[in-house]
Amino acid sequence: MGNNVSVAGLANEFQVSQSEIIELKRIYKENCGKSRFLSREKFRNVYNKVFPGDASAFADIMFNKFDTDKNGRVDMREFIVGLLMSDTKNLDQKIKFAFEMYDIDKSGTISRDEVIEISEAYSRMYNTEDGTTVADRLFSYMDKNSDDEISFEEFDEAARSNSEILNLLFPKPPEHA
């Protein structure tokens, strides 16, 4: 990974314009300050700047997904690729990315507690109080075979038929909502 980012390469890989990549590089550099990386704290600050509530828990979930080399910091490529994956038009890629985010413990399935953790983080980010209620409803919807865990196949089917499942993970800041 690193901060050596090929604008043309990423634009081609994700089918976006080079100007979009340049803008993401600018945002990254603006938030890094003098550092060349985003620490967990700086990553939280980015989210807390644009959401009305406490976005720290949600930012931590995103940070863990973006930090692909698990070195405790997000470099420019990880930041740009993470944002592009979360906003990709390719539904298969988006669902895979989302499943990996819901699967916080990396067990290969999603538990009720993981859905609750994400729903509550989302609720705190928007200052709402319905995180557990939303989690229970979504979990019941996704757990088709009632075995108290969600497989990738169950998640894939549910995400294709209920946009709320993906929207929970890829929120838009209030001015863009």
Coordinates of N, CA, C and O in Angstrom, one line a residue, residues 58 61 65 85-86 88 90-104 106-112 114-116 118-119 134-135 137-170:
F58 N -18.9 4.4 14.4 CA -19.1 4.0 13.0 C -17.8 4.2 12.3 O -17.4 3.4 11.5
I61 N -15.5 1.3 12.7 CA -15.9 0.1 11.8 C -15.3 0.4 10.4 O -14.7 -0.5 9.8
K65 N -12.1 -1.5 8.2 CA -12.3 -2.0 6.8 C -11.3 -1.4 5.9 O -10.7 -2.0 5.0
M85 N -14.9 1.8 -3.1 CA -15.6 0.6 -2.9 C -17.0 0.8 -2.3 O -18.0 0.2 -2.6
S86 N -17.0 1.8 -1.3 CA -18.3 2.0 -0.6 C -19.3 2.8 -1.5 O -20.4 2.8 -1.2
T88 N -19.2 2.3 -5.0 CA -19.2 1.6 -6.3 C -20.6 1.4 -6.9 O -21.5 1.2 -6.1
N90 N -21.0 -1.1 -8.9 CA -21.0 -2.5 -9.1 C -21.6 -3.2 -7.8 O -21.0 -3.2 -6.8
L91 N -22.9 -3.6 -7.9 CA -23.6 -4.1 -6.8 C -22.9 -5.3 -6.2 O -22.9 -5.5 -4.9
D92 N -22.4 -6.2 -7.0 CA -21.7 -7.4 -6.4 C -20.5 -7.0 -5.5 O -20.4 -7.5 -4.4
Q93 N -19.7 -6.0 -6.0 CA -18.6 -5.6 -5.2 C -19.1 -4.9 -3.9 O -18.5 -5.1 -2.8
K94 N -20.1 -4.1 -4.0 CA -20.7 -3.3 -2.9 C -21.2 -4.3 -1.8 O -21.0 -4.1 -0.6
I95 N -21.9 -5.3 -2.3 CA -22.4 -6.3 -1.3 C -21.3 -7.1 -0.6 O -21.4 -7.3 0.6
K96 N -20.3 -7.5 -1.4 CA -19.2 -8.2 -0.7 C -18.5 -7.3 0.3 O -18.2 -7.7 1.4
F97 N -18.2 -6.0 -0.1 CA -17.6 -5.0 0.8 C -18.5 -4.8 2.1 O -18.0 -4.8 3.2
A98 N -19.8 -4.7 1.9 CA -20.7 -4.5 3.0 C -20.7 -5.7 3.9 O -20.7 -5.6 5.1
F99 N -20.8 -6.9 3.3 CA -20.8 -8.1 4.2 C -19.5 -8.2 5.0 O -19.6 -8.5 6.2
E100 N -18.4 -7.8 4.5 CA -17.1 -7.8 5.2 C -17.2 -6.8 6.3 O -16.5 -7.0 7.4
M101 N -17.9 -5.7 6.1 CA -18.0 -4.7 7.2 C -18.9 -5.2 8.3 O -18.6 -5.0 9.5
Y102 N -20.1 -5.8 7.9 CA -21.0 -6.3 9.0 C -20.3 -7.5 9.8 O -20.5 -7.6 10.9
D103 N -19.5 -8.2 9.1 CA -18.8 -9.4 9.7 C -17.6 -8.9 10.5 O -16.4 -9.1 10.2
I104 N -17.9 -8.1 11.6 CA -16.8 -7.4 12.4 C -15.8 -8.4 12.9 O -14.6 -8.1 12.9
K106 N -14.9 -11.2 11.6 CA -14.3 -12.0 10.5 C -14.5 -13.5 10.6 O -13.7 -14.3 10.2
S107 N -15.7 -13.9 11.1 CA -16.0 -15.3 11.2 C -16.6 -15.9 10.0 O -16.7 -17.2 9.9
G108 N -16.9 -15.1 9.0 CA -17.5 -15.6 7.8 C -19.0 -15.6 7.8 O -19.7 -15.9 6.8
T109 N -19.6 -15.3 9.0 CA -21.1 -15.1 9.1 C -21.3 -13.8 9.9 O -20.4 -13.3 10.6
I110 N -22.5 -13.3 9.9 CA -22.9 -12.1 10.7 C -23.8 -12.5 11.8 O -24.8 -13.2 11.6
S111 N -23.5 -12.1 13.0 CA -24.3 -12.4 14.2 C -25.2 -11.2 14.5 O -25.0 -10.1 13.9
R112 N -26.2 -11.5 15.3 CA -27.2 -10.4 15.7 C -26.4 -9.3 16.4 O -26.7 -8.1 16.2
E114 N -23.4 -8.3 15.8 CA -22.7 -7.4 14.9 C -23.7 -6.5 14.2 O -23.3 -5.3 14.0
V115 N -24.9 -6.9 13.9 CA -25.9 -6.0 13.3 C -26.3 -5.0 14.3 O -26.4 -3.8 13.9
I116 N -26.4 -5.3 15.5 CA -26.7 -4.4 16.6 C -25.6 -3.3 16.7 O -25.9 -2.1 16.8
I118 N -23.4 -2.3 14.5 CA -23.5 -1.3 13.4 C -24.7 -0.4 13.4 O -24.6 0.8 13.2
S119 N -25.8 -1.0 13.7 CA -27.1 -0.1 13.8 C -27.0 0.9 14.9 O -27.4 2.0 14.7
V134 N -34.0 -1.3 14.8 CA -33.6 -1.4 13.4 C -32.8 -2.7 13.2 O -33.0 -3.5 12.3
A135 N -31.8 -3.0 14.1 CA -31.0 -4.2 14.0 C -31.9 -5.4 14.1 O -31.7 -6.4 13.3
R137 N -35.0 -5.8 13.4 CA -35.8 -6.0 12.2 C -35.0 -6.4 11.0 O -35.3 -7.4 10.3
L138 N -33.8 -5.8 10.8 CA -32.9 -6.2 9.7 C -32.4 -7.7 9.9 O -32.3 -8.4 8.9
F139 N -32.0 -8.0 11.1 CA -31.5 -9.3 11.3 C -32.6 -10.4 11.0 O -32.3 -11.4 10.3
S140 N -33.8 -10.2 11.5 CA -34.9 -11.1 11.2 C -35.1 -11.2 9.7 O -35.4 -12.3 9.2
Y141 N -35.0 -10.1 9.0 CA -35.2 -10.1 7.5 C -34.1 -10.9 6.8 O -34.4 -11.6 5.9
M142 N -32.9 -10.7 7.3 CA -31.8 -11.4 6.6 C -31.6 -12.9 7.0 O -31.2 -13.6 6.1
D143 N -31.9 -13.2 8.2 CA -31.7 -14.6 8.7 C -32.8 -15.5 8.2 O -33.7 -15.9 9.0
K144 N -32.8 -15.8 6.9 CA -33.9 -16.6 6.3 C -34.1 -18.0 6.9 O -35.2 -18.4 7.0
N145 N -33.0 -18.6 7.3 CA -33.2 -20.0 7.8 C -33.2 -20.0 9.3 O -33.2 -21.1 9.9
S146 N -33.3 -18.9 10.0 CA -33.5 -18.8 11.4 C -32.5 -19.5 12.2 O -32.8 -20.1 13.3
D147 N -31.2 -19.6 11.8 CA -30.2 -20.3 12.5 C -29.4 -19.3 13.4 O -28.3 -19.7 14.0
D148 N -29.8 -18.1 13.5 CA -29.2 -17.0 14.3 C -27.8 -16.6 13.8 O -27.0 -16.1 14.6
E149 N -27.6 -16.8 12.6 CA -26.4 -16.2 11.9 C -26.7 -16.0 10.4 O -27.6 -16.7 9.9
I150 N -26.1 -15.0 9.8 CA -26.4 -14.7 8.4 C -25.2 -15.1 7.6 O -24.1 -14.6 7.8
S151 N -25.4 -15.9 6.7 CA -24.4 -16.4 5.7 C -24.2 -15.3 4.6 O -25.1 -14.4 4.5
F152 N -23.2 -15.4 3.8 CA -23.0 -14.5 2.7 C -24.2 -14.6 1.8 O -24.7 -13.6 1.3
E153 N -24.7 -15.8 1.5 CA -25.8 -16.0 0.6 C -27.1 -15.3 1.1 O -27.8 -14.7 0.3
E154 N -27.3 -15.5 2.4 CA -28.5 -14.8 2.9 C -28.4 -13.3 2.9 O -29.3 -12.6 2.5
F155 N -27.2 -12.8 3.2 CA -26.9 -11.4 3.1 C -27.1 -10.8 1.7 O -27.7 -9.8 1.5
D156 N -26.5 -11.5 0.7 CA -26.6 -11.1 -0.7 C -28.0 -11.0 -1.1 O -28.4 -10.0 -1.7
E157 N -28.8 -12.0 -0.8 CA -30.2 -12.0 -1.2 C -31.0 -10.9 -0.6 O -31.7 -10.1 -1.2
A158 N -30.7 -10.7 0.7 CA -31.4 -9.6 1.5 C -31.0 -8.2 1.0 O -31.8 -7.3 0.8
A159 N -29.7 -8.0 0.8 CA -29.2 -6.7 0.3 C -29.7 -6.3 -1.0 O -30.0 -5.1 -1.3
R160 N -30.0 -7.3 -1.9 CA -30.5 -7.0 -3.2 C -32.0 -6.6 -3.2 O -32.5 -6.0 -4.1
S161 N -32.7 -7.1 -2.1 CA -34.1 -6.8 -2.0 C -34.5 -5.7 -1.0 O -35.6 -5.3 -1.0
N162 N -33.5 -5.3 -0.2 CA -33.8 -4.3 0.8 C -32.6 -3.3 0.9 O -31.6 -3.6 1.5
S163 N -32.8 -2.1 0.3 CA -31.7 -1.1 0.2 C -31.3 -0.6 1.5 O -30.2 -0.1 1.7
E164 N -32.1 -0.7 2.6 CA -31.7 -0.2 3.9 C -30.5 -0.9 4.4 O -29.7 -0.4 5.2
I165 N -30.3 -2.2 4.0 CA -29.1 -3.0 4.5 C -27.8 -2.4 4.1 O -26.9 -2.2 4.8
L166 N -27.8 -1.9 2.8 CA -26.5 -1.3 2.3 C -26.5 0.2 2.8 O -25.4 0.7 3.1
N167 N -27.6 0.9 2.8 CA -27.6 2.3 3.2 C -27.1 2.5 4.6 O -26.6 3.5 4.9
L168 N -27.3 1.5 5.5 CA -26.9 1.6 6.8 C -25.3 1.7 6.9 O -24.8 2.4 7.7
L169 N -24.7 1.1 6.0 CA -23.2 1.1 6.0 C -22.6 2.2 5.1 O -21.4 2.5 5.3
F170 N -23.3 2.7 4.2 CA -22.8 3.7 3.3 C -23.6 5.0 3.4 O -24.2 5.5 2.5

